[in-house]
Short mmCIF file of C-alpha atoms in Angstrom, two decimals:
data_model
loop_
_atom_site.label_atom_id
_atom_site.label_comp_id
_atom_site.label_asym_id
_atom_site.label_seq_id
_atom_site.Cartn_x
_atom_site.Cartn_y
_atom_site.Cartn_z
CA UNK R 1 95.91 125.91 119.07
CA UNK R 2 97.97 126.90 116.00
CA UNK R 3 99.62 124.29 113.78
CA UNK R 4 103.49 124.77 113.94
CA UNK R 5 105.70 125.80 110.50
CA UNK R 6 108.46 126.91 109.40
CA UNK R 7 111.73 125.75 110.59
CA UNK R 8 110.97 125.55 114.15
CA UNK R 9 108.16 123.14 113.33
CA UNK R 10 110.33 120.93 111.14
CA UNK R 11 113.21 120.58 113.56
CA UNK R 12 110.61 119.88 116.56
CA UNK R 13 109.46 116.58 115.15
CA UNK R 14 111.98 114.21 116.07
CA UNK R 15 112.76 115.82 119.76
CA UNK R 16 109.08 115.60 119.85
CA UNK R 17 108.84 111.73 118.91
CA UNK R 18 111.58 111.16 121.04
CA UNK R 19 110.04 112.83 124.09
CA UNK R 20 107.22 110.19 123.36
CA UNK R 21 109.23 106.89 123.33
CA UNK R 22 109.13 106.90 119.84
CA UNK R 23 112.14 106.08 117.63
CA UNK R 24 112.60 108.41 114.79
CA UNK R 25 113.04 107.38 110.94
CA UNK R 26 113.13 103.64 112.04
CA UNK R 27 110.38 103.36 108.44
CA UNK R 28 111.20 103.67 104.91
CA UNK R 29 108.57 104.12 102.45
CA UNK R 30 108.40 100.46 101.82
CA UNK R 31 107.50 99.51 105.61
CA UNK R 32 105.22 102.50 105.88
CA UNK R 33 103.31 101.20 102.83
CA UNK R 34 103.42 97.51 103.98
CA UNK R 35 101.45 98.97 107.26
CA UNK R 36 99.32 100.30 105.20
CA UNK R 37 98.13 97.98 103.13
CA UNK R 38 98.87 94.91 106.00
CA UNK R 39 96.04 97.01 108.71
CA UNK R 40 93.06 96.55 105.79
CA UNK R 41 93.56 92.65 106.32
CA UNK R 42 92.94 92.79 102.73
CA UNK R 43 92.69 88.85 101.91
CA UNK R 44 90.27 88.62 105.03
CA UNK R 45 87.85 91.42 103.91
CA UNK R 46 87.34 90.18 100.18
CA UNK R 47 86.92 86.67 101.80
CA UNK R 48 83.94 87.78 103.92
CA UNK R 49 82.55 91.09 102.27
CA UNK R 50 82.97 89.87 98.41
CA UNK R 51 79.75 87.56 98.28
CA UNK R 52 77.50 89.91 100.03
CA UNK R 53 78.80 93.06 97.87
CA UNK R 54 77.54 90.31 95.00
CA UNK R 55 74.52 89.55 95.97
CA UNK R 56 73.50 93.16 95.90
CA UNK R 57 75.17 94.85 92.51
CA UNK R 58 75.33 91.00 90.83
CA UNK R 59 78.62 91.08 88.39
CA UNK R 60 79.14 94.41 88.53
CA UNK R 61 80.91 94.24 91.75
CA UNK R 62 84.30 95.38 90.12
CA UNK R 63 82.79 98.41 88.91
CA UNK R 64 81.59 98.88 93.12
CA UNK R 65 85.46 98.08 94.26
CA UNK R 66 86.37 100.94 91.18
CA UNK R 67 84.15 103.42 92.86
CA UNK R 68 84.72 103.03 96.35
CA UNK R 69 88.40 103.92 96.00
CA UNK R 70 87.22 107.43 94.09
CA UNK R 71 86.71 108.64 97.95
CA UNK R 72 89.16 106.91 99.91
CA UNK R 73 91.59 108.37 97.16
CA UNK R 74 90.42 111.63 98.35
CA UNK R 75 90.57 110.99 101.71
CA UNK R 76 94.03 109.89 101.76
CA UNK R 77 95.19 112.96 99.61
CA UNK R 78 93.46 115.10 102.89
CA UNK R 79 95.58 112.78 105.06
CA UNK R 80 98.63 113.57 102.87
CA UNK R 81 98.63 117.50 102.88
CA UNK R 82 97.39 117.06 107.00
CA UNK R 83 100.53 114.97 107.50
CA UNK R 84 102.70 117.46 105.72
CA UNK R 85 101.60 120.47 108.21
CA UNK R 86 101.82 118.55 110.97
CA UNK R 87 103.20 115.05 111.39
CA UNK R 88 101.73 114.00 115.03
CA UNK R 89 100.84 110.37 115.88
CA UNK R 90 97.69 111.77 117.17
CA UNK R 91 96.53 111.93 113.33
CA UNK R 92 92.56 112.24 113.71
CA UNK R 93 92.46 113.23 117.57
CA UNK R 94 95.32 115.92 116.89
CA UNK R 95 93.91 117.41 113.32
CA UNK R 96 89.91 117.53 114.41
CA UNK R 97 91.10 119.00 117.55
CA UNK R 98 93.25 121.95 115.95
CA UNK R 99 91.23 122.33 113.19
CA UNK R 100 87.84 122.26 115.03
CA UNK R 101 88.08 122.26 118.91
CA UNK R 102 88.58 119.80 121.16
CA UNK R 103 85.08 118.36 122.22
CA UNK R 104 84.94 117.61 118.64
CA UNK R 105 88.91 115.92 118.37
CA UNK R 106 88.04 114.40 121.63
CA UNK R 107 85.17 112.54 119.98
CA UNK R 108 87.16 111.80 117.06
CA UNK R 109 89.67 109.80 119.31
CA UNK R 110 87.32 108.32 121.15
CA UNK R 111 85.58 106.96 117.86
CA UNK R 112 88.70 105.07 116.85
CA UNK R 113 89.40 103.99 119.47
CA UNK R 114 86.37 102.56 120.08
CA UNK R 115 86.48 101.11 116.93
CA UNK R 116 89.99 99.25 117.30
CA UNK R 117 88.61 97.66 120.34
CA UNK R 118 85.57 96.12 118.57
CA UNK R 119 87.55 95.23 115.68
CA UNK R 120 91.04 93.41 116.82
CA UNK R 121 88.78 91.03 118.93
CA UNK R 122 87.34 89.83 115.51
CA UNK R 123 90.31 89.80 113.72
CA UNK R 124 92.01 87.48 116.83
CA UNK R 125 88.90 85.71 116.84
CA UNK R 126 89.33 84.89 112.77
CA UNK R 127 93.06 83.89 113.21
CA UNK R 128 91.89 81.60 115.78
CA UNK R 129 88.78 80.09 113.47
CA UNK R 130 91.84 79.57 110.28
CA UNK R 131 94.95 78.08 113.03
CA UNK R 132 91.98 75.63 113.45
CA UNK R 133 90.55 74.97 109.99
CA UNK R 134 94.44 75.05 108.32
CA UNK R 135 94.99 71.71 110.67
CA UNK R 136 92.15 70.21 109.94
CA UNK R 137 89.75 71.34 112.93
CA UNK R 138 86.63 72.22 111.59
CA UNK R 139 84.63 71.17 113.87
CA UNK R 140 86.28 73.64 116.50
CA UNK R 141 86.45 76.09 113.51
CA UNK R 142 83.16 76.14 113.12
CA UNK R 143 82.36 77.57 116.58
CA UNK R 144 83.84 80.67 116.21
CA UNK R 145 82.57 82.07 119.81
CA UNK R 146 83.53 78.94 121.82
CA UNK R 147 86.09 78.23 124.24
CA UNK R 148 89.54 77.21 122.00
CA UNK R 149 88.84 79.40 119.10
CA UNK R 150 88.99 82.32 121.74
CA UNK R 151 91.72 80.97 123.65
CA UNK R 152 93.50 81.07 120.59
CA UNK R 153 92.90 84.29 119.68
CA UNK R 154 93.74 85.49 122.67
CA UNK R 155 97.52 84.18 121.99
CA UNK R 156 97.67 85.65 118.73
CA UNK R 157 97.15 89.26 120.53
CA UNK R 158 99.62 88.65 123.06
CA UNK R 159 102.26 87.69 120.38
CA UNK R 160 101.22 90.42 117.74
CA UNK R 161 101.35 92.77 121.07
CA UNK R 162 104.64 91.34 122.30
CA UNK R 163 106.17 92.32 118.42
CA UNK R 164 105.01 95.83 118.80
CA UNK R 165 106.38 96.02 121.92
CA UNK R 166 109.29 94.78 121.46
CA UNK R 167 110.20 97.61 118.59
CA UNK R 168 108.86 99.20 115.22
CA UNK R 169 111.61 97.19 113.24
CA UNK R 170 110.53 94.02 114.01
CA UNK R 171 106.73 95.22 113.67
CA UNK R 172 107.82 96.15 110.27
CA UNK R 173 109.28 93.18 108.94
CA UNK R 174 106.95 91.05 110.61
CA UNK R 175 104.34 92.63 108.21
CA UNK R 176 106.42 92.32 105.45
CA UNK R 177 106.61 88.91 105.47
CA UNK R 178 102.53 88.23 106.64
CA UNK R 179 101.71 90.70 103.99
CA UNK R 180 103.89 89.51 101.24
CA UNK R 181 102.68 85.79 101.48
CA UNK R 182 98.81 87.47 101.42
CA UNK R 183 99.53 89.40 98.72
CA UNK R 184 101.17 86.50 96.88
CA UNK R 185 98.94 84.05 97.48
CA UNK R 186 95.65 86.16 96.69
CA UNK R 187 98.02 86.85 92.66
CA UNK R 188 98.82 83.30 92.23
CA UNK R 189 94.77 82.66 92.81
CA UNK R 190 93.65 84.54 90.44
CA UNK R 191 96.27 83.91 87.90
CA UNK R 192 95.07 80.20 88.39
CA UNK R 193 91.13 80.90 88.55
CA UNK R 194 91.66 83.04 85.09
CA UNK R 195 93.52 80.33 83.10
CA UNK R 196 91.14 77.43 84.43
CA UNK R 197 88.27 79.51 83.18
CA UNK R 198 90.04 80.83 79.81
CA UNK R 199 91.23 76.86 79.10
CA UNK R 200 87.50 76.04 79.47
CA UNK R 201 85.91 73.23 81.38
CA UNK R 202 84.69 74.86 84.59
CA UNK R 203 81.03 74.75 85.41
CA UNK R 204 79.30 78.14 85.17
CA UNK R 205 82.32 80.14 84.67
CA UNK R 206 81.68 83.25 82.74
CA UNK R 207 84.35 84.99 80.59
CA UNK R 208 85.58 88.37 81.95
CA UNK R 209 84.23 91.50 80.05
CA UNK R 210 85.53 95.15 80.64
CA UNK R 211 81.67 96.08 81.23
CA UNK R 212 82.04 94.79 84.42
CA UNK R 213 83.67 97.93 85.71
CA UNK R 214 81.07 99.94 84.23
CA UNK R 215 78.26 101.14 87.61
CA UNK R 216 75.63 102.73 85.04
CA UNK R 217 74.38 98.83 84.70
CA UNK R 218 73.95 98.85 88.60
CA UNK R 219 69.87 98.79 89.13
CA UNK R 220 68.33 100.19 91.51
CA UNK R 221 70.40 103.16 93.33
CA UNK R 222 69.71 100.86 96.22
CA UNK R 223 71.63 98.10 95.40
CA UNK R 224 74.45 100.46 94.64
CA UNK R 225 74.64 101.96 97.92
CA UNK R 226 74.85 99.08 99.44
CA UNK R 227 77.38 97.90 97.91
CA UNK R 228 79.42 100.51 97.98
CA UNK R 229 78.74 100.98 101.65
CA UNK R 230 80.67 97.28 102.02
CA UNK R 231 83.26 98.15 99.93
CA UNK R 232 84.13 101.75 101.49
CA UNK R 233 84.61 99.10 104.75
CA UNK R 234 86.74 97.20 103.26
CA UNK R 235 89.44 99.65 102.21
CA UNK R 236 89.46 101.52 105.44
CA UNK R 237 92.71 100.71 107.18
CA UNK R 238 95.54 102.17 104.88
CA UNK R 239 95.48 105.30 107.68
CA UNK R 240 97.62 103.34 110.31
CA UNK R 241 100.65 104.20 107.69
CA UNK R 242 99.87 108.15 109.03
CA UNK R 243 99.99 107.02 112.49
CA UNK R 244 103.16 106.08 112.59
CA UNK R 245 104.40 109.40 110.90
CA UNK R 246 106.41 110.52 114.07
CA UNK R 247 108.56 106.74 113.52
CA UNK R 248 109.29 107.53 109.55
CA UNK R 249 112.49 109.08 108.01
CA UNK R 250 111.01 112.01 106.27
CA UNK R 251 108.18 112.40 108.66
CA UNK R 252 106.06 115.04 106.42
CA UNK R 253 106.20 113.27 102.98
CA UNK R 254 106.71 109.28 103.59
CA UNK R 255 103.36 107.93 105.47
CA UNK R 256 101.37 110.51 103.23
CA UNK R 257 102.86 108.84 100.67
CA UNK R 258 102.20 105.55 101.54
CA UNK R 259 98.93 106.24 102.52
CA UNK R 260 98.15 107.19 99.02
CA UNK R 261 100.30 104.12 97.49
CA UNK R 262 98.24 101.94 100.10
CA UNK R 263 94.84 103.15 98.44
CA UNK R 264 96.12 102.07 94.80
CA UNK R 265 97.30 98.86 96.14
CA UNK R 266 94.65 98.12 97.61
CA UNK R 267 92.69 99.31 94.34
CA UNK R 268 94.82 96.28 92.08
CA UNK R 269 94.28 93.75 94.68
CA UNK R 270 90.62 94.06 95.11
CA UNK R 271 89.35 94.93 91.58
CA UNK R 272 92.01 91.69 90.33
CA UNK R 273 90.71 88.83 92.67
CA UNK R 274 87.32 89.89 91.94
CA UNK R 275 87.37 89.52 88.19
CA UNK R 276 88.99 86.22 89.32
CA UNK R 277 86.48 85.00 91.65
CA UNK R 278 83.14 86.01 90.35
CA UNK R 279 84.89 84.80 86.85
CA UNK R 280 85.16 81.15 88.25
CA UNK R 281 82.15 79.82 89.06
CA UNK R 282 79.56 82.68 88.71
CA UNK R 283 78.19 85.19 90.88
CA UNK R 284 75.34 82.80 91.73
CA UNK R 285 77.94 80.30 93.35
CA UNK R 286 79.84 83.94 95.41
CA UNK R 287 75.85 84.66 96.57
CA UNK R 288 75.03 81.11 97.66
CA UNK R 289 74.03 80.54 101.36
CA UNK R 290 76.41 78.35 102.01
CA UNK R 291 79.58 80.33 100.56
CA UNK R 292 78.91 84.26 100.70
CA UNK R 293 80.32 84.41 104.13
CA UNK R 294 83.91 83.25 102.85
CA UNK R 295 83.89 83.31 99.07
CA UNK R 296 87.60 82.53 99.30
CA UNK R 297 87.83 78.79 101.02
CA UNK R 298 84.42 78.08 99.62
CA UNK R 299 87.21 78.23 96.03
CA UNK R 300 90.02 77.34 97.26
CA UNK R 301 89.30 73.53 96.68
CA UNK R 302 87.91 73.98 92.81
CA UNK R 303 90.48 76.64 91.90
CA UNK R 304 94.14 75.54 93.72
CA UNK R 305 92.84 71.45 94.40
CA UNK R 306 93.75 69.86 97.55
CA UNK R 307 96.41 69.88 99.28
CA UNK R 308 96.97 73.74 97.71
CA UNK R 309 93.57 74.82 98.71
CA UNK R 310 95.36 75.55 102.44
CA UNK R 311 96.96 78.55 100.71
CA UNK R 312 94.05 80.38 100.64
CA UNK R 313 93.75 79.26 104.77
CA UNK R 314 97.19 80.42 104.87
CA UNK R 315 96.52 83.88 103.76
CA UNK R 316 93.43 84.47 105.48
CA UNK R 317 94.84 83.68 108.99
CA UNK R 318 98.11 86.30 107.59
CA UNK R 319 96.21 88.37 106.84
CA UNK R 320 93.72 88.53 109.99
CA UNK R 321 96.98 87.80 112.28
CA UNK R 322 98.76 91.24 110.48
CA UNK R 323 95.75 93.21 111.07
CA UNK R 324 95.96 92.41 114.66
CA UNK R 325 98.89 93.70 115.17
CA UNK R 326 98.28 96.52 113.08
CA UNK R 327 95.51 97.66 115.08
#
């Protein structure tokens, strides 16, 4: 099956999108991007990845979040130029199948699909431990498989599903507004974590140093593969901005573009809060037992103080909740 160009292929697009339901150039750049960025649940991932990428490469974990972009940079520039000879919602299933055959674009689809089911059931299940924890509910919190967490979650897919079906504009500004309180929240913590440990005062903090983005110090190759094989996880996402290629204004240039954007974001965000984070307390306090499974709310409470240590509740659950609906 040939990929379509020329000016037949460029004027097919929208009849195309619009024989599939969709509604054509309903995203701007901005919303694309938001997607983008919004479908990594990036606040959620450094939460429950950052400690264990830690207790692997130690305080070099910067230099790992550095790294792992190099190939998701490169991945997202192959999404780009794909995009640009042929925007299809299909992204993955369409390409591989073109490109390769179908058994193999078959699998492909299959794959992520696959993989959407396992994860949105985690992510709802998540939103339903933080609705909990942000009132006060630990104790039902802390049974994350029991009856109310999932009963929870369950209503936070059926209202992230109801948005999406309802129409891409509201989708969109729905994850404008999740994402821009995650995003906010995540700055304004590690503006505060930096000046608390710059001002002095807070036990086992450790200044920031530029060598912490430097991976030659990582020892053994081990302990680098590992951690890059959590971070590499933790990016993956930004693609749902191609997916809704067939929905953008400029359908060949403005979710390849975001894509790419999403990557860099993504790049500030996780290299920023992890200076922050491992500057705070150590990277003994990030590895602890008791804390590497949420590195974020085991802070919140030293960094922000209580009642302000919800924020970082806040923008877990947002950023969870946006994921779900990504997905």
């Amino acid at each position: 099956m040939a990929i379509t160009t020329g000016e037949v292929g460029l004027s097919s697009v929208p009849e195309e999108a619009a024989g599939k339901g969709l509604k054509v150039g309903a995203l701007g750049l901005v919303s694309s991007l938001v997607i983008g960025v919004a479908s990594t649940a990036p606040a959620y991932s450094l939460a429950a990845t950052l400690g264990f990428v830690a207790a692997y490469v130690g305080i070099q974990a910067p230099a790992v979040m550095l790294l792992a972009f190099v190939p998701m940079l490169f991945i997202a520039a192959a999404y780009y130029y794909l995009n640009r000879a042929d925007p299809d919602c299909g992204t993955t299933f369409t390409w591989v199948t073109r490109a390769i055959g179908p058994k193999t674009g078959w699998l492909a689809g299959w794959g992520i699909l696959v993989t959407d089911l396992v994860v949105m059931p985690n992510l709802a299940s998540v939103a339903g431990v933080y609705s909990f924890s942000l009132f006060g509910a630990h104790g039902i919190a802390s049974n994350s498989s029991g009856f109310w967490v999932t009963f929870v979650g369950v209503i936070w897919i059926i209202v992230m599903t109801a948005i999406c079906f309802i129409g891409i504009e509201l989708s969109a500004r729905t994850q404008v507004a999740l994402l821009g309180a995650e995003i906010v929240i995540l700055f304004v913590f590690a503006v505060v974590a930096l000046a608390k440990v710059y001002g002095g005062g807070v036990a086992h903090s450790v200044r920031p140093s530029i060598e912490w983005l430097n991976p030659f110090r990582i020892h053994p190759i081990g302990a680098l593969s590992a951690g890059m094989l959590l971070a590499v996880f933790i990016y993956w996402g930004w693609d749902t901005a191609v997916t809704v290629n067939e929905e953008a204004k400029d359908s060949r240039r403005t979710p390849g573009r975001a894509a790419l954007m999403s990557t860099l974001v993504l790049l500030l965000i996780y290299v920023v809060v992890t200076f922050a984070a491992q500057s705070f307390h150590g990277v003994g306090f990030l590895t602890n037992a008791n804390n590497e499974g949420d590195v974020l709310n085991a802070l919140g409470t030293a960094v922000f103080g209580s009642p302000w240590n919800k924020l970082l509740l806040i923008c877990v659950l947002t950023s969870a909740s946006s994921s779900t609906q990504t997905t």
